Amino acid sequence: MTACDCCLRRTALLELLAPWIERAKGPNRRLPEVLALPDGELVKALCGAKRAAVDGRLAEFDPARARVRAQAAGIEVVCRHSPRYPGVLADASDAPAALHLIGDGGLLERAARDGAVAIVGSRRASPYGMEMARSLGRDLAACDVPVVSGMAYGADSAAHEGALAAGGPTIAVMPGGADLAYPSGKRGLHERLKTSGLAVSEMPPGMRPLRWSFPARNRIMAALARMTVVVEGTEGSGSLITASFAQDLGREVGAVPGQATSPLAAGPNRLLSDGAAVVRSASDVLDALFGPGDRPGPAPAPGVGTPHPALAARLEPRLRRLLESVETGIGSVEGLAEGTDVAEALAGLSELEFLGFVRRGPGGDYVRRV
Amino acid sequence: MLACATTFTLLGIDGIRVTVEADIHTGLPSFTIVGLGDAAVQESRERVRAALVNSGFDFPLRRITVNLAPADLRKAGPAFDLALAAGLLAASGQARPERLAGHAFCGELGLDGSVRRVRGTIAMADAAATAGCEGIVVPRDNAGEAALVGGLDVIPVGTVRELASFLGGDGPPAAERLDARGWLAADPSEGEDFAQLRGHRALKRALEVAAAGNHNVLMMGPPGSGKSMAARRLPSIMPPLSLGDALEVTRIHSVAGVLGPAPLVQRRPFRAPHHSISAAGLVGGGGPPSPGEASLAQHGVLFLDELSEFARPALEALRQPLEEGCVRVTRAQRTVCFPARFLLVAATNPCPCGYQGDARRQCSCHPSVAGRYRARLSGPLLDRIDMILRVEQPRAKDVMAEAEPEGSRTIRERVLAARAVQERRLRGSPAACNAHMTHAQLRRVANLEPAARAALHDAHERAGLTMRGHDRVLRVARTLADLDGSDRVLRRHVAQAVAYREPPPGPDAAIAGVFV
């Protein structure tokens, strides 16, 4: 075990003080600044009169038992005094004391050394947002760039799925303990991430997340990555908080443009107007990170059944017209059949599905595959 | 003195002969009815006594015993009143017993001596004709439906006095035989018409395909998008009822007590039960068993709006009618079979708030909730649904663009042409339409061109078509080819049918092991 006692104690203190931190939440959803305080002052600031009881509980903390608990959960603990602790995290004053890892610990070093990309977005992403997150995750992982995200519903999970599908590196920063699948609906993905990727957390094993756990996790995501890409998000979305952490740390921020009329595009579009990098594909990300032409671009046709972009130009006219309509965002059959025969439109959409240009979503509407 | 009158009771939708034996002896005045009658039958005593007295007849103050034979068949309902009155009049010497022979008597009595309508008269008349009765005496309000049955006289009576006149030999004349064909010939699509659906071009086309092949349909869309309006108009493009089917529907509705003022049901029924309905209400049950909504929708449309809100047991109960076309209800060693062959049209929201995938409004559901909601549409019911359509509220320009939408009559002609092809093809087999073909028949008649076969292969490889979905796509493709007048199923027919298949579950649908 490379984690030292005081870092383990700090971690335990966070779990102990979790309800107090919850109450001390800053304005909106910002992380309370108290996290930067050292142990003694943290207790004093949060607990006030009750600090004696808390100090007593803290004195009972047994590092050996904590190590056993971590080992039992299959967790490796890396504290900030360890040479393996990623330097990119160490800068901030509220850097996590200890990181709990399940999976390929080497990914942490790769992320720090070679540069990782955080892909974040709304939990209720549209089919377009899911498609973009998935393809970005896939293409970046295919180029061996670690994909960092939070395993939440929506865009986060889509990014992880894309990366895993490409057989590439991906890191999930968990809001609770690294061994706790949160949300529980993503348990399957969590298992695969533990096996083929890395799950990491600041929190001790088994801890359930509270509301402050999410911005806390987001700051780690932003710090681990060289660039944070926001795929979709409404104005109040948590993914924008991750982006602002990245900005504070001086990292690159990218955003996927969306339709101006869509509420989910409000976040990324505002970031773009404030100067974020435009991300239309993984190439844009690589260009932003490494400069144009510095690394080989993603291989063409990386996904099963996704056709080469050049094939789109060779489609027969009626299919090309249909595809263009889908690309402008019309997803329903009624809308796509406008101006043409319904039977023709239906047959054409199926043909586009067979060729891999479009995908039919759970609501029965069509979206362009990337 | 003993007198016997014939009547009929209902078992399922069939009439069963019951003999009312009325016996009057000297002894302390009493009035007993035996033969496993229910509460209504026991209450007959009060009704018959008052009706006879108020009609000016004597009610014998002696020992009266009435037996409803056969004694081991449960009797229920007030329809025995008339036969009871007839038997008592004869047994008390106020009417000639010979007049009871050869006729059946069915009807409920009011205390004032009036004769009230009862359920299932057409079934009783049919059973009476089969049993060889020369006539049946029925309430005036039921005379129309009874007159649909050939082979016996129908004598309508409105009061006990008229009954007595009949028994005396100069009662009301027999009712005219009804011209059922004439009734049916009236245009069934008055009222709801496809021309009233403006802007739903893809939906209308899909319903035309459904009507042509008799395919069950699920519509998914936000609230207010027109699902219910469209479903209501589906019967107007279905082929008109044949005489036999109309008589069967009339019988079921009469037994259930929902027959309208017209004696014959002329249009295909449209039943839309509320989602709070129980399994028994949906498929039939109770004691004595009565038909459920599924049977009332026989030869018509059963519309289940808000499918996800229906209780699981109710939906499970639909399995038998969907698979076998009938509902079997067993009560005390007797099994009753209610026919239930209907076109199922279901409607659901894509998610609890209804707006997932909507172009205009944002879905406000938590992703796991939306996934679980989708997962409830599972298994056996979905297996029976050949077409799944997305329905949206039409935009203003779609509504404006369709200045003169096609009327139901025009669409029905195409449907009829396609049905004719199917009937010719399936002559001699129990199935009469593509949706009811067996797997073996489907393989034989599919007649796919090579490009169509390739399209099916592509659908499996690239579009997530499952083995379970394969047959459904093939059936719909066969109907599309029939509508096109094509003997072979072409690639474009398969491509369209694939677009009607079940959409894939969303990424968050596989939750806690519940898979669609």
JSON list of C-alpha atoms in Angstrom, two decimals, chain B residues 90-208:
[
{"chain": "B", "resi": 90, "resn": "ALA", "atom": "CA", "xyz": [-102.14, -22.33, -17.39]},
{"chain": "B", "resi": 91, "resn": "ALA", "atom": "CA", "xyz": [-101.77, -24.23, -14.16]},
{"chain": "B", "resi": 92, "resn": "SER", "atom": "CA", "xyz": [-104.43, -22.11, -12.49]},
{"chain": "B", "resi": 93, "resn": "GLY", "atom": "CA", "xyz": [-106.89, -22.67, -15.27]},
{"chain": "B", "resi": 94, "resn": "GLN", "atom": "CA", "xyz": [-106.80, -19.09, -16.57]},
{"chain": "B", "resi": 95, "resn": "ALA", "atom": "CA", "xyz": [-105.27, -20.20, -19.84]},
{"chain": "B", "resi": 96, "resn": "ARG", "atom": "CA", "xyz": [-105.29, -23.39, -21.88]},
{"chain": "B", "resi": 97, "resn": "PRO", "atom": "CA", "xyz": [-102.16, -25.50, -21.22]},
{"chain": "B", "resi": 98, "resn": "GLU", "atom": "CA", "xyz": [-102.01, -26.72, -24.84]},
{"chain": "B", "resi": 99, "resn": "ARG", "atom": "CA", "xyz": [-101.20, -23.21, -25.96]},
{"chain": "B", "resi": 100, "resn": "LEU", "atom": "CA", "xyz": [-97.89, -23.42, -24.11]},
{"chain": "B", "resi": 101, "resn": "ALA", "atom": "CA", "xyz": [-96.63, -26.22, -26.29]},
{"chain": "B", "resi": 102, "resn": "GLY", "atom": "CA", "xyz": [-94.43, -25.36, -29.25]},
{"chain": "B", "resi": 103, "resn": "HIS", "atom": "CA", "xyz": [-93.58, -21.87, -28.04]},
{"chain": "B", "resi": 104, "resn": "ALA", "atom": "CA", "xyz": [-90.88, -20.36, -25.87]},
{"chain": "B", "resi": 105, "resn": "PHE", "atom": "CA", "xyz": [-91.42, -17.42, -23.53]},
{"chain": "B", "resi": 106, "resn": "CYS", "atom": "CA", "xyz": [-88.74, -14.92, -22.53]},
{"chain": "B", "resi": 107, "resn": "GLY", "atom": "CA", "xyz": [-89.14, -11.62, -20.80]},
{"chain": "B", "resi": 108, "resn": "GLU", "atom": "CA", "xyz": [-89.03, -9.67, -17.55]},
{"chain": "B", "resi": 109, "resn": "LEU", "atom": "CA", "xyz": [-92.20, -8.45, -15.87]},
{"chain": "B", "resi": 110, "resn": "GLY", "atom": "CA", "xyz": [-92.87, -5.12, -14.25]},
{"chain": "B", "resi": 111, "resn": "LEU", "atom": "CA", "xyz": [-95.13, -4.93, -11.23]},
{"chain": "B", "resi": 112, "resn": "ASP", "atom": "CA", "xyz": [-97.73, -3.21, -13.40]},
{"chain": "B", "resi": 113, "resn": "GLY", "atom": "CA", "xyz": [-97.88, -6.14, -15.78]},
{"chain": "B", "resi": 114, "resn": "SER", "atom": "CA", "xyz": [-95.66, -4.66, -18.47]},
{"chain": "B", "resi": 115, "resn": "VAL", "atom": "CA", "xyz": [-93.13, -6.86, -20.21]},
{"chain": "B", "resi": 116, "resn": "ARG", "atom": "CA", "xyz": [-89.55, -5.57, -20.17]},
{"chain": "B", "resi": 117, "resn": "ARG", "atom": "CA", "xyz": [-86.65, -6.25, -22.48]},
{"chain": "B", "resi": 118, "resn": "VAL", "atom": "CA", "xyz": [-83.99, -8.79, -21.59]},
{"chain": "B", "resi": 119, "resn": "ARG", "atom": "CA", "xyz": [-80.48, -9.52, -22.73]},
{"chain": "B", "resi": 120, "resn": "GLY", "atom": "CA", "xyz": [-79.53, -12.12, -25.27]},
{"chain": "B", "resi": 121, "resn": "THR", "atom": "CA", "xyz": [-82.88, -12.47, -27.00]},
{"chain": "B", "resi": 122, "resn": "ILE", "atom": "CA", "xyz": [-81.32, -13.25, -30.34]},
{"chain": "B", "resi": 123, "resn": "ALA", "atom": "CA", "xyz": [-79.37, -16.13, -28.78]},
{"chain": "B", "resi": 124, "resn": "MET", "atom": "CA", "xyz": [-82.53, -17.45, -27.17]},
{"chain": "B", "resi": 125, "resn": "ALA", "atom": "CA", "xyz": [-84.46, -17.19, -30.42]},
{"chain": "B", "resi": 126, "resn": "ASP", "atom": "CA", "xyz": [-81.69, -19.02, -32.24]},
{"chain": "B", "resi": 127, "resn": "ALA", "atom": "CA", "xyz": [-81.70, -21.81, -29.67]},
{"chain": "B", "resi": 128, "resn": "ALA", "atom": "CA", "xyz": [-85.47, -21.98, -29.83]},
{"chain": "B", "resi": 129, "resn": "ALA", "atom": "CA", "xyz": [-85.39, -22.38, -33.61]},
{"chain": "B", "resi": 130, "resn": "THR", "atom": "CA", "xyz": [-82.79, -25.13, -33.31]},
{"chain": "B", "resi": 131, "resn": "ALA", "atom": "CA", "xyz": [-84.86, -26.88, -30.65]},
{"chain": "B", "resi": 132, "resn": "GLY", "atom": "CA", "xyz": [-87.79, -26.97, -33.02]},
{"chain": "B", "resi": 133, "resn": "CYS", "atom": "CA", "xyz": [-90.08, -24.42, -31.39]},
{"chain": "B", "resi": 134, "resn": "GLU", "atom": "CA", "xyz": [-92.59, -22.94, -33.80]},
{"chain": "B", "resi": 135, "resn": "GLY", "atom": "CA", "xyz": [-92.51, -19.56, -32.10]},
{"chain": "B", "resi": 136, "resn": "ILE", "atom": "CA", "xyz": [-91.02, -17.44, -29.35]},
{"chain": "B", "resi": 137, "resn": "VAL", "atom": "CA", "xyz": [-92.85, -14.84, -27.28]},
{"chain": "B", "resi": 138, "resn": "VAL", "atom": "CA", "xyz": [-90.57, -11.93, -26.44]},
{"chain": "B", "resi": 139, "resn": "PRO", "atom": "CA", "xyz": [-90.78, -8.37, -25.10]},
{"chain": "B", "resi": 140, "resn": "ARG", "atom": "CA", "xyz": [-91.77, -5.88, -27.76]},
{"chain": "B", "resi": 141, "resn": "ASP", "atom": "CA", "xyz": [-88.44, -4.08, -27.45]},
{"chain": "B", "resi": 142, "resn": "ASN", "atom": "CA", "xyz": [-86.59, -7.28, -28.28]},
{"chain": "B", "resi": 143, "resn": "ALA", "atom": "CA", "xyz": [-88.77, -8.29, -31.19]},
{"chain": "B", "resi": 144, "resn": "GLY", "atom": "CA", "xyz": [-86.47, -6.70, -33.76]},
{"chain": "B", "resi": 145, "resn": "GLU", "atom": "CA", "xyz": [-83.37, -8.67, -32.85]},
{"chain": "B", "resi": 146, "resn": "ALA", "atom": "CA", "xyz": [-85.33, -11.89, -32.43]},
{"chain": "B", "resi": 147, "resn": "ALA", "atom": "CA", "xyz": [-86.78, -11.39, -35.88]},
{"chain": "B", "resi": 148, "resn": "LEU", "atom": "CA", "xyz": [-83.30, -11.67, -37.34]},
{"chain": "B", "resi": 149, "resn": "VAL", "atom": "CA", "xyz": [-83.48, -15.38, -36.67]},
{"chain": "B", "resi": 150, "resn": "GLY", "atom": "CA", "xyz": [-85.16, -17.48, -39.32]},
{"chain": "B", "resi": 151, "resn": "GLY", "atom": "CA", "xyz": [-87.26, -20.56, -38.80]},
{"chain": "B", "resi": 152, "resn": "LEU", "atom": "CA", "xyz": [-89.72, -19.47, -36.14]},
{"chain": "B", "resi": 153, "resn": "ASP", "atom": "CA", "xyz": [-92.42, -16.92, -35.42]},
{"chain": "B", "resi": 154, "resn": "VAL", "atom": "CA", "xyz": [-91.59, -14.02, -33.17]},
{"chain": "B", "resi": 155, "resn": "ILE", "atom": "CA", "xyz": [-94.55, -12.80, -31.12]},
{"chain": "B", "resi": 156, "resn": "PRO", "atom": "CA", "xyz": [-93.96, -9.47, -29.43]},
{"chain": "B", "resi": 157, "resn": "VAL", "atom": "CA", "xyz": [-95.90, -8.74, -26.24]},
{"chain": "B", "resi": 158, "resn": "GLY", "atom": "CA", "xyz": [-95.95, -5.57, -24.21]},
{"chain": "B", "resi": 159, "resn": "THR", "atom": "CA", "xyz": [-98.15, -6.62, -21.28]},
{"chain": "B", "resi": 160, "resn": "VAL", "atom": "CA", "xyz": [-99.34, -9.69, -19.43]},
{"chain": "B", "resi": 161, "resn": "ARG", "atom": "CA", "xyz": [-102.77, -9.12, -20.97]},
{"chain": "B", "resi": 162, "resn": "GLU", "atom": "CA", "xyz": [-101.29, -9.54, -24.42]},
{"chain": "B", "resi": 163, "resn": "LEU", "atom": "CA", "xyz": [-99.64, -12.73, -23.24]},
{"chain": "B", "resi": 164, "resn": "ALA", "atom": "CA", "xyz": [-103.01, -13.95, -22.03]},
{"chain": "B", "resi": 165, "resn": "SER", "atom": "CA", "xyz": [-104.58, -13.02, -25.35]},
{"chain": "B", "resi": 166, "resn": "PHE", "atom": "CA", "xyz": [-101.94, -15.01, -27.15]},
{"chain": "B", "resi": 167, "resn": "LEU", "atom": "CA", "xyz": [-102.56, -17.97, -24.91]},
{"chain": "B", "resi": 168, "resn": "GLY", "atom": "CA", "xyz": [-106.26, -17.54, -25.60]},
{"chain": "B", "resi": 169, "resn": "GLY", "atom": "CA", "xyz": [-105.67, -17.79, -29.30]},
{"chain": "B", "resi": 170, "resn": "ASP", "atom": "CA", "xyz": [-105.99, -14.22, -30.56]},
{"chain": "B", "resi": 171, "resn": "GLY", "atom": "CA", "xyz": [-102.86, -12.51, -29.47]},
{"chain": "B", "resi": 172, "resn": "PRO", "atom": "CA", "xyz": [-100.64, -10.01, -31.28]},
{"chain": "B", "resi": 173, "resn": "PRO", "atom": "CA", "xyz": [-99.52, -10.96, -34.79]},
{"chain": "B", "resi": 174, "resn": "ALA", "atom": "CA", "xyz": [-96.09, -12.40, -35.42]},
{"chain": "B", "resi": 175, "resn": "ALA", "atom": "CA", "xyz": [-93.38, -9.83, -36.12]},
{"chain": "B", "resi": 176, "resn": "GLU", "atom": "CA", "xyz": [-92.08, -9.26, -39.62]},
{"chain": "B", "resi": 177, "resn": "ARG", "atom": "CA", "xyz": [-88.88, -11.04, -40.52]},
{"chain": "B", "resi": 178, "resn": "LEU", "atom": "CA", "xyz": [-86.13, -8.44, -40.67]},
{"chain": "B", "resi": 179, "resn": "ASP", "atom": "CA", "xyz": [-84.18, -7.83, -43.83]},
{"chain": "B", "resi": 180, "resn": "ALA", "atom": "CA", "xyz": [-80.74, -8.07, -42.35]},
{"chain": "B", "resi": 181, "resn": "ARG", "atom": "CA", "xyz": [-78.99, -7.56, -45.65]},
{"chain": "B", "resi": 182, "resn": "GLY", "atom": "CA", "xyz": [-80.89, -4.36, -46.20]},
{"chain": "B", "resi": 183, "resn": "TRP", "atom": "CA", "xyz": [-79.80, -3.05, -42.83]},
{"chain": "B", "resi": 184, "resn": "LEU", "atom": "CA", "xyz": [-76.19, -3.91, -43.54]},
{"chain": "B", "resi": 185, "resn": "ALA", "atom": "CA", "xyz": [-76.16, -2.27, -46.92]},
{"chain": "B", "resi": 186, "resn": "ALA", "atom": "CA", "xyz": [-76.32, 1.18, -45.34]},
{"chain": "B", "resi": 187, "resn": "ASP", "atom": "CA", "xyz": [-73.01, 3.05, -45.66]},
{"chain": "B", "resi": 188, "resn": "PRO", "atom": "CA", "xyz": [-71.07, 2.22, -42.53]},
{"chain": "B", "resi": 189, "resn": "SER", "atom": "CA", "xyz": [-68.71, 5.15, -42.64]},
{"chain": "B", "resi": 190, "resn": "GLU", "atom": "CA", "xyz": [-71.07, 7.92, -41.74]},
{"chain": "B", "resi": 191, "resn": "GLY", "atom": "CA", "xyz": [-69.70, 9.87, -38.85]},
{"chain": "B", "resi": 192, "resn": "GLU", "atom": "CA", "xyz": [-66.04, 9.26, -38.32]},
{"chain": "B", "resi": 193, "resn": "ASP", "atom": "CA", "xyz": [-63.99, 9.52, -41.45]},
{"chain": "B", "resi": 194, "resn": "PHE", "atom": "CA", "xyz": [-60.33, 9.62, -42.40]},
{"chain": "B", "resi": 195, "resn": "ALA", "atom": "CA", "xyz": [-60.95, 12.87, -44.20]},
{"chain": "B", "resi": 196, "resn": "GLN", "atom": "CA", "xyz": [-61.15, 14.48, -40.77]},
{"chain": "B", "resi": 197, "resn": "LEU", "atom": "CA", "xyz": [-57.51, 13.56, -40.03]},
{"chain": "B", "resi": 198, "resn": "ARG", "atom": "CA", "xyz": [-55.50, 16.31, -41.57]},
{"chain": "B", "resi": 199, "resn": "GLY", "atom": "CA", "xyz": [-51.76, 16.19, -41.80]},
{"chain": "B", "resi": 200, "resn": "HIS", "atom": "CA", "xyz": [-51.09, 12.71, -40.46]},
{"chain": "B", "resi": 201, "resn": "ARG", "atom": "CA", "xyz": [-49.98, 11.27, -43.77]},
{"chain": "B", "resi": 202, "resn": "ALA", "atom": "CA", "xyz": [-47.63, 8.63, -42.48]},
{"chain": "B", "resi": 203, "resn": "LEU", "atom": "CA", "xyz": [-50.06, 7.58, -39.76]},
{"chain": "B", "resi": 204, "resn": "LYS", "atom": "CA", "xyz": [-52.95, 7.26, -42.19]},
{"chain": "B", "resi": 205, "resn": "ARG", "atom": "CA", "xyz": [-50.88, 5.17, -44.52]},
{"chain": "B", "resi": 206, "resn": "ALA", "atom": "CA", "xyz": [-49.81, 2.91, -41.67]},
{"chain": "B", "resi": 207, "resn": "LEU", "atom": "CA", "xyz": [-53.42, 2.41, -40.59]},
{"chain": "B", "resi": 208, "resn": "GLU", "atom": "CA", "xyz": [-54.37, 1.58, -44.16]}
]
